[in-house]
PDB file of N, CA and C in Angstrom:
ATOM      1  N   UNK K 290      78.698 133.937 142.163  1.00 44.00           N
ATOM      2  CA  UNK K 290      79.788 134.369 141.317  1.00 44.00           C
ATOM      3  C   UNK K 290      80.031 133.302 140.298  1.00 44.00           C
ATOM      4  N   UNK K 291      80.213 133.690 138.970  1.00 47.00           N
ATOM      5  CA  UNK K 291      80.389 132.816 137.897  1.00 47.00           C
ATOM      6  C   UNK K 291      81.609 132.193 137.807  1.00 47.00           C
ATOM      7  N   UNK K 292      81.884 131.039 137.276  1.00 50.00           N
ATOM      8  CA  UNK K 292      83.132 130.468 136.793  1.00 50.00           C
ATOM      9  C   UNK K 292      83.495 130.677 135.539  1.00 50.00           C
ATOM     10  N   UNK K 293      82.968 131.759 134.808  1.00 52.00           N
ATOM     11  CA  UNK K 293      83.286 132.007 133.323  1.00 52.00           C
ATOM     12  C   UNK K 293      84.680 132.033 133.111  1.00 52.00           C
ATOM     13  N   UNK K 294      85.565 132.318 134.175  1.00 62.00           N
ATOM     14  CA  UNK K 294      87.032 132.412 133.876  1.00 62.00           C
ATOM     15  C   UNK K 294      87.655 131.032 133.402  1.00 62.00           C
ATOM     16  N   UNK K 295      86.922 130.012 133.607  1.00 65.00           N
ATOM     17  CA  UNK K 295      87.521 128.604 133.320  1.00 65.00           C
ATOM     18  C   UNK K 295      87.559 128.492 131.820  1.00 65.00           C
ATOM     19  N   UNK K 296      86.450 129.242 131.141  1.00 68.00           N
ATOM     20  CA  UNK K 296      86.612 129.230 129.576  1.00 68.00           C
ATOM     21  C   UNK K 296      87.423 130.398 129.055  1.00 68.00           C
ATOM     22  N   UNK K 297      87.681 131.460 129.869  1.00 74.00           N
ATOM     23  CA  UNK K 297      88.340 132.728 129.396  1.00 74.00           C
ATOM     24  C   UNK K 297      89.367 133.206 130.472  1.00 74.00           C
ATOM     25  N   UNK K 298      90.478 132.647 130.336  1.00 74.00           N
ATOM     26  CA  UNK K 298      91.517 132.963 131.423  1.00 74.00           C
ATOM     27  C   UNK K 298      91.778 134.429 131.764  1.00 74.00           C
ATOM     28  N   UNK K 299      91.434 135.171 130.656  1.00 74.00           N
ATOM     29  CA  UNK K 299      91.615 136.727 130.892  1.00 74.00           C
ATOM     30  C   UNK K 299      90.587 137.195 131.961  1.00 74.00           C
ATOM     31  N   UNK K 300      89.521 136.555 132.167  1.00 84.00           N
ATOM     32  CA  UNK K 300      88.495 137.126 133.082  1.00 84.00           C
ATOM     33  C   UNK K 300      88.922 136.583 134.573  1.00 84.00           C
ATOM     34  N   UNK K 301      89.905 135.893 134.658  1.00 85.00           N
ATOM     35  CA  UNK K 301      90.326 135.335 136.044  1.00 85.00           C
ATOM     36  C   UNK K 301      90.747 136.639 136.912  1.00 85.00           C
ATOM     37  N   UNK K 302      91.339 137.597 136.469  1.00 85.00           N
ATOM     38  CA  UNK K 302      91.681 138.900 137.265  1.00 85.00           C
ATOM     39  C   UNK K 302      90.463 139.353 137.845  1.00 85.00           C
ATOM     40  N   UNK K 303      89.502 139.587 137.108  1.00 88.00           N
ATOM     41  CA  UNK K 303      88.109 140.226 137.705  1.00 88.00           C
ATOM     42  C   UNK K 303      87.635 139.220 138.740  1.00 88.00           C
ATOM     43  N   UNK K 304      87.720 137.877 138.519  1.00 89.00           N
ATOM     44  CA  UNK K 304      87.141 136.946 139.384  1.00 89.00           C
ATOM     45  C   UNK K 304      87.973 137.075 140.776  1.00 89.00           C
ATOM     46  N   UNK K 305      89.309 137.061 140.561  1.00 91.00           N
ATOM     47  CA  UNK K 305      90.185 137.176 141.781  1.00 91.00           C
ATOM     48  C   UNK K 305      89.885 138.310 142.603  1.00 91.00           C
ATOM     49  N   UNK K 306      89.854 139.480 141.875  1.00 92.00           N
ATOM     50  CA  UNK K 306      89.518 140.793 142.613  1.00 92.00           C
ATOM     51  C   UNK K 306      88.268 140.665 143.385  1.00 92.00           C
ATOM     52  N   UNK K 307      87.113 140.238 142.888  1.00 94.00           N
ATOM     53  CA  UNK K 307      85.891 140.162 143.460  1.00 94.00           C
ATOM     54  C   UNK K 307      85.960 139.121 144.613  1.00 94.00           C
ATOM     55  N   UNK K 308      86.660 138.086 144.408  1.00 95.00           N
ATOM     56  CA  UNK K 308      86.686 136.910 145.473  1.00 95.00           C
ATOM     57  C   UNK K 308      87.527 137.457 146.551  1.00 95.00           C
ATOM     58  N   UNK K 309      88.580 138.270 146.366  1.00 96.00           N
ATOM     59  CA  UNK K 309      89.415 138.752 147.385  1.00 96.00           C
ATOM     60  C   UNK K 309      88.665 139.873 148.238  1.00 96.00           C
ATOM     61  N   UNK K 310      87.940 140.628 147.617  1.00 96.00           N
ATOM     62  CA  UNK K 310      87.039 141.625 148.368  1.00 96.00           C
ATOM     63  C   UNK K 310      86.079 140.843 149.215  1.00 96.00           C
ATOM     64  N   UNK K 311      85.432 139.741 148.662  1.00 95.00           N
ATOM     65  CA  UNK K 311      84.529 139.100 149.393  1.00 95.00           C
ATOM     66  C   UNK K 311      85.197 138.404 150.677  1.00 95.00           C
ATOM     67  N   UNK K 312      86.226 137.822 150.399  1.00 96.00           N
ATOM     68  CA  UNK K 312      87.025 137.052 151.381  1.00 96.00           C
ATOM     69  C   UNK K 312      87.450 137.926 152.463  1.00 96.00           C
ATOM     70  N   UNK K 313      88.066 139.089 152.247  1.00 96.00           N
ATOM     71  CA  UNK K 313      88.525 139.989 153.201  1.00 96.00           C
ATOM     72  C   UNK K 313      87.471 140.540 153.968  1.00 96.00           C
ATOM     73  N   UNK K 314      86.262 140.864 153.395  1.00 94.00           N
ATOM     74  CA  UNK K 314      85.087 141.401 154.093  1.00 94.00           C
ATOM     75  C   UNK K 314      84.455 140.360 154.987  1.00 94.00           C
ATOM     76  N   UNK K 315      84.288 139.144 154.579  1.00 94.00           N
ATOM     77  CA  UNK K 315      83.738 138.050 155.267  1.00 94.00           C
ATOM     78  C   UNK K 315      84.487 137.488 156.481  1.00 94.00           C
ATOM     79  N   UNK K 316      85.791 137.346 156.388  1.00 95.00           N
ATOM     80  CA  UNK K 316      86.643 136.775 157.335  1.00 95.00           C
ATOM     81  C   UNK K 316      87.349 137.722 158.334  1.00 95.00           C
ATOM     82  N   UNK K 317      87.281 138.958 158.037  1.00 97.00           N
ATOM     83  CA  UNK K 317      88.051 139.986 158.857  1.00 97.00           C
ATOM     84  C   UNK K 317      87.167 141.181 159.102  1.00 97.00           C
ATOM     85  N   UNK K 318      87.177 141.587 160.536  1.00 96.00           N
ATOM     86  CA  UNK K 318      86.375 142.594 161.044  1.00 96.00           C
ATOM     87  C   UNK K 318      86.575 144.019 160.333  1.00 96.00           C
ATOM     88  N   UNK K 319      87.894 144.319 160.069  1.00 97.00           N
ATOM     89  CA  UNK K 319      88.244 145.584 159.679  1.00 97.00           C
ATOM     90  C   UNK K 319      89.523 145.430 158.779  1.00 97.00           C
ATOM     91  N   UNK K 320      89.819 146.713 158.220  1.00 97.00           N
ATOM     92  CA  UNK K 320      91.009 146.803 157.381  1.00 97.00           C
ATOM     93  C   UNK K 320      92.143 146.498 158.469  1.00 97.00           C
ATOM     94  N   UNK K 321      92.102 146.991 159.612  1.00 97.00           N
ATOM     95  CA  UNK K 321      93.120 146.850 160.532  1.00 97.00           C
ATOM     96  C   UNK K 321      93.487 145.410 160.749  1.00 97.00           C
ATOM     97  N   UNK K 322      92.408 144.588 160.924  1.00 98.00           N
ATOM     98  CA  UNK K 322      92.544 143.100 161.117  1.00 98.00           C
ATOM     99  C   UNK K 322      93.231 142.542 159.979  1.00 98.00           C
ATOM    100  N   UNK K 323      92.863 142.991 158.718  1.00 98.00           N
ATOM    101  CA  UNK K 323      93.506 142.401 157.474  1.00 98.00           C
ATOM    102  C   UNK K 323      94.960 142.755 157.461  1.00 98.00           C
ATOM    103  N   UNK K 324      95.365 144.188 157.799  1.00 98.00           N
ATOM    104  CA  UNK K 324      96.610 144.467 157.875  1.00 98.00           C
ATOM    105  C   UNK K 324      97.593 143.623 158.792  1.00 98.00           C
ATOM    106  N   UNK K 325      96.952 143.339 159.943  1.00 98.00           N
ATOM    107  CA  UNK K 325      97.848 142.672 160.958  1.00 98.00           C
ATOM    108  C   UNK K 325      97.881 141.094 160.438  1.00 98.00           C
ATOM    109  N   UNK K 326      96.906 140.557 159.923  1.00 98.00           N
ATOM    110  CA  UNK K 326      96.957 139.190 159.600  1.00 98.00           C
ATOM    111  C   UNK K 326      97.908 138.969 158.403  1.00 98.00           C
ATOM    112  N   UNK K 327      97.902 139.848 157.399  1.00 98.00           N
ATOM    113  CA  UNK K 327      98.717 139.661 156.242  1.00 98.00           C
ATOM    114  C   UNK K 327     100.017 140.439 156.338  1.00 98.00           C
ATOM    115  N   UNK K 328     100.227 141.209 157.389  1.00 97.00           N
ATOM    116  CA  UNK K 328     101.481 141.908 157.479  1.00 97.00           C
ATOM    117  C   UNK K 328     101.700 143.053 156.498  1.00 97.00           C
ATOM    118  N   UNK K 329     100.647 143.800 156.129  1.00 97.00           N
ATOM    119  CA  UNK K 329     100.691 144.802 155.305  1.00 97.00           C
ATOM    120  C   UNK K 329     100.117 146.177 156.004  1.00 97.00           C
ATOM    121  N   UNK K 330     100.368 147.201 155.192  1.00 97.00           N
ATOM    122  CA  UNK K 330      99.841 148.487 155.817  1.00 97.00           C
ATOM    123  C   UNK K 330      98.384 148.547 155.914  1.00 97.00           C
ATOM    124  N   UNK K 331      97.887 149.430 156.826  1.00 97.00           N
ATOM    125  CA  UNK K 331      96.449 149.587 156.805  1.00 97.00           C
ATOM    126  C   UNK K 331      95.877 150.082 155.460  1.00 97.00           C
ATOM    127  N   UNK K 332      96.581 150.951 154.851  1.00 98.00           N
ATOM    128  CA  UNK K 332      96.352 151.573 153.655  1.00 98.00           C
ATOM    129  C   UNK K 332      96.058 150.381 152.517  1.00 98.00           C
ATOM    130  N   UNK K 333      97.136 149.535 152.445  1.00 97.00           N
ATOM    131  CA  UNK K 333      97.070 148.433 151.577  1.00 97.00           C
ATOM    132  C   UNK K 333      95.716 147.576 151.787  1.00 97.00           C
ATOM    133  N   UNK K 334      95.567 147.341 153.113  1.00 97.00           N
ATOM    134  CA  UNK K 334      94.305 146.513 153.554  1.00 97.00           C
ATOM    135  C   UNK K 334      93.064 147.176 153.086  1.00 97.00           C
ATOM    136  N   UNK K 335      92.993 148.441 153.268  1.00 97.00           N
ATOM    137  CA  UNK K 335      91.731 149.243 152.895  1.00 97.00           C
ATOM    138  C   UNK K 335      91.669 149.157 151.399  1.00 97.00           C
ATOM    139  N   UNK K 336      92.630 149.351 150.588  1.00 97.00           N
ATOM    140  CA  UNK K 336      92.631 149.193 149.142  1.00 97.00           C
ATOM    141  C   UNK K 336      92.185 147.862 148.660  1.00 97.00           C
ATOM    142  N   UNK K 337      92.609 146.755 149.292  1.00 96.00           N
ATOM    143  CA  UNK K 337      92.196 145.400 149.023  1.00 96.00           C
ATOM    144  C   UNK K 337      90.661 145.341 149.299  1.00 96.00           C
ATOM    145  N   UNK K 338      90.225 145.793 150.366  1.00 95.00           N
ATOM    146  CA  UNK K 338      88.871 145.551 150.706  1.00 95.00           C
ATOM    147  C   UNK K 338      87.849 146.463 149.787  1.00 95.00           C
ATOM    148  N   UNK K 339      88.432 147.485 149.362  1.00 94.00           N
ATOM    149  CA  UNK K 339      87.627 148.359 148.501  1.00 94.00           C
ATOM    150  C   UNK K 339      87.762 148.090 146.982  1.00 94.00           C
ATOM    151  N   UNK K 340      88.770 147.058 146.697  1.00 92.00           N
ATOM    152  CA  UNK K 340      88.934 146.748 145.285  1.00 92.00           C
ATOM    153  C   UNK K 340      89.843 147.702 144.491  1.00 92.00           C
ATOM    154  N   UNK K 341      90.476 148.608 145.134  1.00 94.00           N
ATOM    155  CA  UNK K 341      91.342 149.690 144.482  1.00 94.00           C
ATOM    156  C   UNK K 341      92.596 148.949 143.980  1.00 94.00           C
ATOM    157  N   UNK K 342      93.142 147.985 144.843  1.00 93.00           N
ATOM    158  CA  UNK K 342      94.337 147.310 144.481  1.00 93.00           C
ATOM    159  C   UNK K 342      94.026 145.764 144.799  1.00 93.00           C
ATOM    160  N   UNK K 343      94.965 145.004 144.410  1.00 91.00           N
ATOM    161  CA  UNK K 343      94.742 143.487 144.899  1.00 91.00           C
ATOM    162  C   UNK K 343      96.079 143.108 145.502  1.00 91.00           C
ATOM    163  N   UNK K 344      96.126 141.906 146.122  1.00 94.00           N
ATOM    164  CA  UNK K 344      97.149 141.444 146.782  1.00 94.00           C
ATOM    165  C   UNK K 344      98.163 140.769 145.885  1.00 94.00           C
ATOM    166  N   UNK K 345      99.354 140.703 146.362  1.00 91.00           N
ATOM    167  CA  UNK K 345     100.472 140.012 145.508  1.00 91.00           C
ATOM    168  C   UNK K 345     100.289 138.469 145.793  1.00 91.00           C
ATOM    169  N   UNK K 346     101.035 137.741 145.141  1.00 92.00           N
ATOM    170  CA  UNK K 346     101.001 136.286 145.333  1.00 92.00           C
ATOM    171  C   UNK K 346     101.225 135.632 146.608  1.00 92.00           C
ATOM    172  N   UNK K 347     102.041 136.296 147.429  1.00 96.00           N
ATOM    173  CA  UNK K 347     102.366 135.822 148.748  1.00 96.00           C
ATOM    174  C   UNK K 347     101.144 135.811 149.620  1.00 96.00           C
ATOM    175  N   UNK K 348     100.448 136.884 149.529  1.00 96.00           N
ATOM    176  CA  UNK K 348      99.261 137.102 150.394  1.00 96.00           C
ATOM    177  C   UNK K 348      98.096 136.036 149.979  1.00 96.00           C
ATOM    178  N   UNK K 349      97.908 135.939 148.705  1.00 95.00           N
ATOM    179  CA  UNK K 349      96.995 135.078 148.165  1.00 95.00           C
ATOM    180  C   UNK K 349      97.430 133.584 148.584  1.00 95.00           C
ATOM    181  N   UNK K 350      98.669 133.128 148.535  1.00 96.00           N
ATOM    182  CA  UNK K 350      99.120 131.858 148.995  1.00 96.00           C
ATOM    183  C   UNK K 350      98.887 131.704 150.531  1.00 96.00           C
ATOM    184  N   UNK K 351      99.152 132.717 151.270  1.00 97.00           N
ATOM    185  CA  UNK K 351      98.932 132.726 152.807  1.00 97.00           C
ATOM    186  C   UNK K 351      97.452 132.613 153.065  1.00 97.00           C
ATOM    187  N   UNK K 352      96.621 133.335 152.421  1.00 97.00           N
ATOM    188  CA  UNK K 352      95.243 133.113 152.588  1.00 97.00           C
ATOM    189  C   UNK K 352      94.806 131.716 152.281  1.00 97.00           C
ATOM    190  N   UNK K 353      95.234 131.125 151.109  1.00 96.00           N
ATOM    191  CA  UNK K 353      94.726 129.833 150.735  1.00 96.00           C
ATOM    192  C   UNK K 353      95.319 128.781 151.823  1.00 96.00           C
ATOM    193  N   UNK K 354      96.452 129.036 152.492  1.00 97.00           N
ATOM    194  CA  UNK K 354      96.915 128.214 153.572  1.00 97.00           C
ATOM    195  C   UNK K 354      96.239 128.299 154.851  1.00 97.00           C
ATOM    196  N   UNK K 355      95.782 129.566 155.183  1.00 97.00           N
ATOM    197  CA  UNK K 355      95.350 129.870 156.528  1.00 97.00           C
ATOM    198  C   UNK K 355      93.975 130.351 156.680  1.00 97.00           C
ATOM    199  N   UNK K 356      93.272 130.659 155.639  1.00 96.00           N
ATOM    200  CA  UNK K 356      91.814 131.026 155.721  1.00 96.00           C
ATOM    201  C   UNK K 356      90.926 129.969 155.191  1.00 96.00           C
ATOM    202  N   UNK K 357      90.021 129.453 156.059  1.00 94.00           N
ATOM    203  CA  UNK K 357      89.138 128.239 155.584  1.00 94.00           C
ATOM    204  C   UNK K 357      88.302 128.756 154.485  1.00 94.00           C
ATOM    205  N   UNK K 358      88.388 127.920 153.413  1.00 94.00           N
ATOM    206  CA  UNK K 358      87.547 128.087 152.149  1.00 94.00           C
ATOM    207  C   UNK K 358      88.197 129.025 151.248  1.00 94.00           C
ATOM    208  N   UNK K 359      89.366 129.567 151.487  1.00 96.00           N
ATOM    209  CA  UNK K 359      90.080 130.614 150.692  1.00 96.00           C
ATOM    210  C   UNK K 359      90.356 129.935 149.309  1.00 96.00           C
ATOM    211  N   UNK K 360      90.869 128.797 149.269  1.00 95.00           N
ATOM    212  CA  UNK K 360      91.219 128.134 148.007  1.00 95.00           C
ATOM    213  C   UNK K 360      90.018 127.929 147.084  1.00 95.00           C
ATOM    214  N   UNK K 361      88.983 127.534 147.639  1.00 93.00           N
ATOM    215  CA  UNK K 361      87.755 127.330 146.766  1.00 93.00           C
ATOM    216  C   UNK K 361      87.323 128.617 146.372  1.00 93.00           C
ATOM    217  N   UNK K 362      87.201 129.720 147.143  1.00 93.00           N
ATOM    218  CA  UNK K 362      86.724 131.010 146.730  1.00 93.00           C
ATOM    219  C   UNK K 362      87.604 131.609 145.807  1.00 93.00           C
ATOM    220  N   UNK K 363      88.844 131.762 145.949  1.00 94.00           N
ATOM    221  CA  UNK K 363      89.825 132.390 145.130  1.00 94.00           C
ATOM    222  C   UNK K 363      90.071 131.722 143.841  1.00 94.00           C
ATOM    223  N   UNK K 364      90.112 130.421 143.894  1.00 89.00           N
ATOM    224  CA  UNK K 364      90.323 129.626 142.663  1.00 89.00           C
ATOM    225  C   UNK K 364      89.239 129.222 141.945  1.00 89.00           C
ATOM    226  N   UNK K 365      87.947 129.502 142.482  1.00 84.00           N
ATOM    227  CA  UNK K 365      86.730 129.031 141.882  1.00 84.00           C
ATOM    228  C   UNK K 365      86.511 127.574 141.838  1.00 84.00           C
ATOM    229  N   UNK K 366      87.181 126.891 142.716  1.00 65.00           N
ATOM    230  CA  UNK K 366      87.050 125.307 142.610  1.00 65.00           C
ATOM    231  C   UNK K 366      85.808 124.895 143.133  1.00 65.00           C
TER     232      UNK K 366
END
């Protein structure tokens, strides 16, 4: 995954969407697992994993704090 967003902040949305999909698919067995972990509906979790919608800031912060490697993956660090 490219770090092109470092030179173009507008591309960060795309990076974050792709990184979130990868993170939720790598660290969680199913949408149900994502829903329980983040306290969201199963529909929201499916939408996150499919890239239909993305998480709000609270879920991103929770992932950064509680999922190994999330900060590096999501922030492109």
